[in-house]
Amino acid sequence: MAEGQVLVTGAAGFIGFHLCRRLLSAGFRVKGIDNLNSYYDPALKLARLDILQQQSKFDFQRLDISDRRSTSRLSDTGFDAVVHLAAQAGVRYSLDHPDAYVDSNLVGFANVLELVRAVRPAHFVFASSSSVYGNSREVPFSTRDRVDHPVSIYAATKKANELLAHSYAHLFSVPTTGLRFFTVYGPWGRPDMAYYSFASAILAGRPIKLFNHGDLRRDFTYVDDVIEGVVRILPTPPRGASGTPGVRSETAAPFRVFNIGRSQPVKLLSFVETLEAALGRVAIKKYVAMQPGDVVETFADVSGLESEINYRPKIELEEGISRFVDWYLTYHGISRG
């Protein structure tokens, strides 16, 4: 698949942007699609897109995957691989806007699967989420665990994606890998994520809300680690019944699921201290009750990723936060001190 063509959905998003840059630097031709919606400031998405469009091997099309006809037209172009990252993100947003999740994460996902069925790429990779584990008390979270009790609408759509993708892999023999991302952070990130919104509030002297009175733990995973995992997975599709059974799966279909996480949960208060140190400011903390749809802890078991792909995320939180803060200050034109 070296120097082939890859379709990346959600190309102007946080992870999509970083993946496109990495694939382009490796010599791939990349077709990127994104609807550039206003869930958060589209200016950030356009700034990412401006960087990608400087590369001659990048082709962008503004497209909403919930539009079946427009999505199906992409089948006119052959793709060696499809990486599906487009989705309506955000656990809390799903409480008040479930329709957005139905349109993008359910209808849109089905449209992408139909596209994959028509194109028959060598590998279909899609983004799932650690949220599928819900409030599981079994840690670390293993891909062998049952995930039948999502606690948010967002999580339920991601679980539905995994089930539907497995059905397509089984019926149409398209090698498929689902990736459960764990709290991805880093430069060019989403403003609605805690680390980004905390940085904004701390620098502006506004209080930050610490849910569950600060008693939360997250498996923060630096974006470069996530991208490294994806690019290593792309050329190694599961073979299913024709060879090795789907990794970390009970199925004979060419289907598997991996966790991609640092596998080192960090207490929320420790995370805030790391961010304070990088910013050189002290946060004004407001301790509040648990938010509906939230979970107490995330913790990735990455043994499957390590044994099958020979990779394990490695960037420490202090280094990752330092890189994020450097980018944040530059992007927003803020001088240190």
PDB file of N, CA and C in Angstrom, residues 80-113:
ATOM      1  N   ASP A  80      -6.936   2.685  -1.685  1.00  0.00           N
ATOM      2  CA  ASP A  80      -6.244   1.525  -1.134  1.00  0.00           C
ATOM      3  C   ASP A  80      -6.636   1.298   0.319  1.00  0.00           C
ATOM      4  N   ALA A  81      -7.008   2.374   0.997  1.00  0.00           N
ATOM      5  CA  ALA A  81      -7.452   2.272   2.391  1.00  0.00           C
ATOM      6  C   ALA A  81      -8.412   3.413   2.677  1.00  0.00           C
ATOM      7  N   VAL A  82      -9.306   3.170   3.617  1.00  0.00           N
ATOM      8  CA  VAL A  82     -10.239   4.193   4.079  1.00  0.00           C
ATOM      9  C   VAL A  82     -10.096   4.299   5.592  1.00  0.00           C
ATOM     10  N   VAL A  83      -9.848   5.519   6.087  1.00  0.00           N
ATOM     11  CA  VAL A  83      -9.792   5.768   7.521  1.00  0.00           C
ATOM     12  C   VAL A  83     -10.934   6.706   7.869  1.00  0.00           C
ATOM     13  N   HIS A  84     -11.883   6.176   8.623  1.00  0.00           N
ATOM     14  CA  HIS A  84     -13.100   6.928   8.934  1.00  0.00           C
ATOM     15  C   HIS A  84     -13.002   7.546  10.328  1.00  0.00           C
ATOM     16  N   LEU A  85     -12.822   8.861  10.351  1.00  0.00           N
ATOM     17  CA  LEU A  85     -12.705   9.603  11.609  1.00  0.00           C
ATOM     18  C   LEU A  85     -13.838  10.596  11.804  1.00  0.00           C
ATOM     19  N   ALA A  86     -14.590  10.888  10.748  1.00  0.00           N
ATOM     20  CA  ALA A  86     -15.671  11.873  10.847  1.00  0.00           C
ATOM     21  C   ALA A  86     -16.756  11.373  11.801  1.00  0.00           C
ATOM     22  N   ALA A  87     -17.170  12.233  12.708  1.00  0.00           N
ATOM     23  CA  ALA A  87     -18.224  11.877  13.670  1.00  0.00           C
ATOM     24  C   ALA A  87     -18.629  13.136  14.423  1.00  0.00           C
ATOM     25  N   GLN A  88     -19.815  13.098  14.989  1.00  0.00           N
ATOM     26  CA  GLN A  88     -20.185  14.145  15.935  1.00  0.00           C
ATOM     27  C   GLN A  88     -19.566  13.769  17.266  1.00  0.00           C
ATOM     28  N   ALA A  89     -18.663  14.602  17.728  1.00  0.00           N
ATOM     29  CA  ALA A  89     -17.926  14.311  18.953  1.00  0.00           C
ATOM     30  C   ALA A  89     -18.618  14.934  20.166  1.00  0.00           C
ATOM     31  N   GLY A  90     -18.149  14.538  21.343  1.00  0.00           N
ATOM     32  CA  GLY A  90     -18.594  15.158  22.580  1.00  0.00           C
ATOM     33  C   GLY A  90     -19.656  14.384  23.325  1.00  0.00           C
ATOM     34  N   VAL A  91     -19.330  13.977  24.548  1.00  0.00           N
ATOM     35  CA  VAL A  91     -20.288  13.250  25.380  1.00  0.00           C
ATOM     36  C   VAL A  91     -21.391  14.175  25.873  1.00  0.00           C
ATOM     37  N   ARG A  92     -21.037  15.328  26.404  1.00  0.00           N
ATOM     38  CA  ARG A  92     -22.030  16.214  27.017  1.00  0.00           C
ATOM     39  C   ARG A  92     -22.960  16.834  25.980  1.00  0.00           C
ATOM     40  N   TYR A  93     -22.429  17.132  24.811  1.00  0.00           N
ATOM     41  CA  TYR A  93     -23.244  17.718  23.741  1.00  0.00           C
ATOM     42  C   TYR A  93     -24.359  16.760  23.325  1.00  0.00           C
ATOM     43  N   SER A  94     -24.115  15.462  23.458  1.00  0.00           N
ATOM     44  CA  SER A  94     -25.110  14.474  23.028  1.00  0.00           C
ATOM     45  C   SER A  94     -26.352  14.471  23.914  1.00  0.00           C
ATOM     46  N   LEU A  95     -26.259  15.029  25.114  1.00  0.00           N
ATOM     47  CA  LEU A  95     -27.414  15.073  26.005  1.00  0.00           C
ATOM     48  C   LEU A  95     -28.523  15.957  25.443  1.00  0.00           C
ATOM     49  N   ASP A  96     -28.134  17.036  24.773  1.00  0.00           N
ATOM     50  CA  ASP A  96     -29.113  17.999  24.264  1.00  0.00           C
ATOM     51  C   ASP A  96     -29.287  17.968  22.749  1.00  0.00           C
ATOM     52  N   HIS A  97     -28.371  17.272  22.048  1.00  0.00           N
ATOM     53  CA  HIS A  97     -28.422  17.259  20.586  1.00  0.00           C
ATOM     54  C   HIS A  97     -28.283  15.841  20.047  1.00  0.00           C
ATOM     55  N   PRO A  98     -29.138  14.924  20.474  1.00  0.00           N
ATOM     56  CA  PRO A  98     -29.002  13.531  20.008  1.00  0.00           C
ATOM     57  C   PRO A  98     -29.173  13.385  18.506  1.00  0.00           C
ATOM     58  N   ASP A  99     -29.935  14.280  17.884  1.00  0.00           N
ATOM     59  CA  ASP A  99     -30.155  14.197  16.444  1.00  0.00           C
ATOM     60  C   ASP A  99     -28.854  14.319  15.665  1.00  0.00           C
ATOM     61  N   ALA A 100     -27.920  15.133  16.155  1.00  0.00           N
ATOM     62  CA  ALA A 100     -26.639  15.300  15.476  1.00  0.00           C
ATOM     63  C   ALA A 100     -25.855  13.991  15.462  1.00  0.00           C
ATOM     64  N   TYR A 101     -26.000  13.206  16.514  1.00  0.00           N
ATOM     65  CA  TYR A 101     -25.289  11.924  16.626  1.00  0.00           C
ATOM     66  C   TYR A 101     -25.940  10.860  15.757  1.00  0.00           C
ATOM     67  N   VAL A 102     -27.247  10.905  15.660  1.00  0.00           N
ATOM     68  CA  VAL A 102     -27.952   9.984  14.764  1.00  0.00           C
ATOM     69  C   VAL A 102     -27.545  10.256  13.315  1.00  0.00           C
ATOM     70  N   ASP A 103     -27.542  11.518  12.934  1.00  0.00           N
ATOM     71  CA  ASP A 103     -27.227  11.889  11.555  1.00  0.00           C
ATOM     72  C   ASP A 103     -25.798  11.512  11.175  1.00  0.00           C
ATOM     73  N   SER A 104     -24.835  11.882  12.017  1.00  0.00           N
ATOM     74  CA  SER A 104     -23.434  11.687  11.660  1.00  0.00           C
ATOM     75  C   SER A 104     -22.920  10.299  12.035  1.00  0.00           C
ATOM     76  N   ASN A 105     -23.169   9.877  13.274  1.00  0.00           N
ATOM     77  CA  ASN A 105     -22.545   8.660  13.782  1.00  0.00           C
ATOM     78  C   ASN A 105     -23.287   7.392  13.406  1.00  0.00           C
ATOM     79  N   LEU A 106     -24.561   7.500  13.069  1.00  0.00           N
ATOM     80  CA  LEU A 106     -25.323   6.317  12.668  1.00  0.00           C
ATOM     81  C   LEU A 106     -25.595   6.325  11.160  1.00  0.00           C
ATOM     82  N   VAL A 107     -26.345   7.329  10.682  1.00  0.00           N
ATOM     83  CA  VAL A 107     -26.630   7.404   9.248  1.00  0.00           C
ATOM     84  C   VAL A 107     -25.334   7.589   8.458  1.00  0.00           C
ATOM     85  N   GLY A 108     -24.499   8.518   8.902  1.00  0.00           N
ATOM     86  CA  GLY A 108     -23.239   8.777   8.210  1.00  0.00           C
ATOM     87  C   GLY A 108     -22.338   7.558   8.186  1.00  0.00           C
ATOM     88  N   PHE A 109     -22.274   6.854   9.309  1.00  0.00           N
ATOM     89  CA  PHE A 109     -21.418   5.663   9.375  1.00  0.00           C
ATOM     90  C   PHE A 109     -21.919   4.590   8.399  1.00  0.00           C
ATOM     91  N   ALA A 110     -23.238   4.398   8.349  1.00  0.00           N
ATOM     92  CA  ALA A 110     -23.799   3.425   7.413  1.00  0.00           C
ATOM     93  C   ALA A 110     -23.483   3.804   5.971  1.00  0.00           C
ATOM     94  N   ASN A 111     -23.523   5.098   5.668  1.00  0.00           N
ATOM     95  CA  ASN A 111     -23.190   5.542   4.309  1.00  0.00           C
ATOM     96  C   ASN A 111     -21.732   5.259   3.968  1.00  0.00           C
ATOM     97  N   VAL A 112     -20.842   5.445   4.948  1.00  0.00           N
ATOM     98  CA  VAL A 112     -19.428   5.149   4.719  1.00  0.00           C
ATOM     99  C   VAL A 112     -19.220   3.649   4.524  1.00  0.00           C
ATOM    100  N   LEU A 113     -19.932   2.828   5.278  1.00  0.00           N
ATOM    101  CA  LEU A 113     -19.824   1.385   5.094  1.00  0.00           C
ATOM    102  C   LEU A 113     -20.276   0.963   3.697  1.00  0.00           C
TER     103      LEU A 113
END
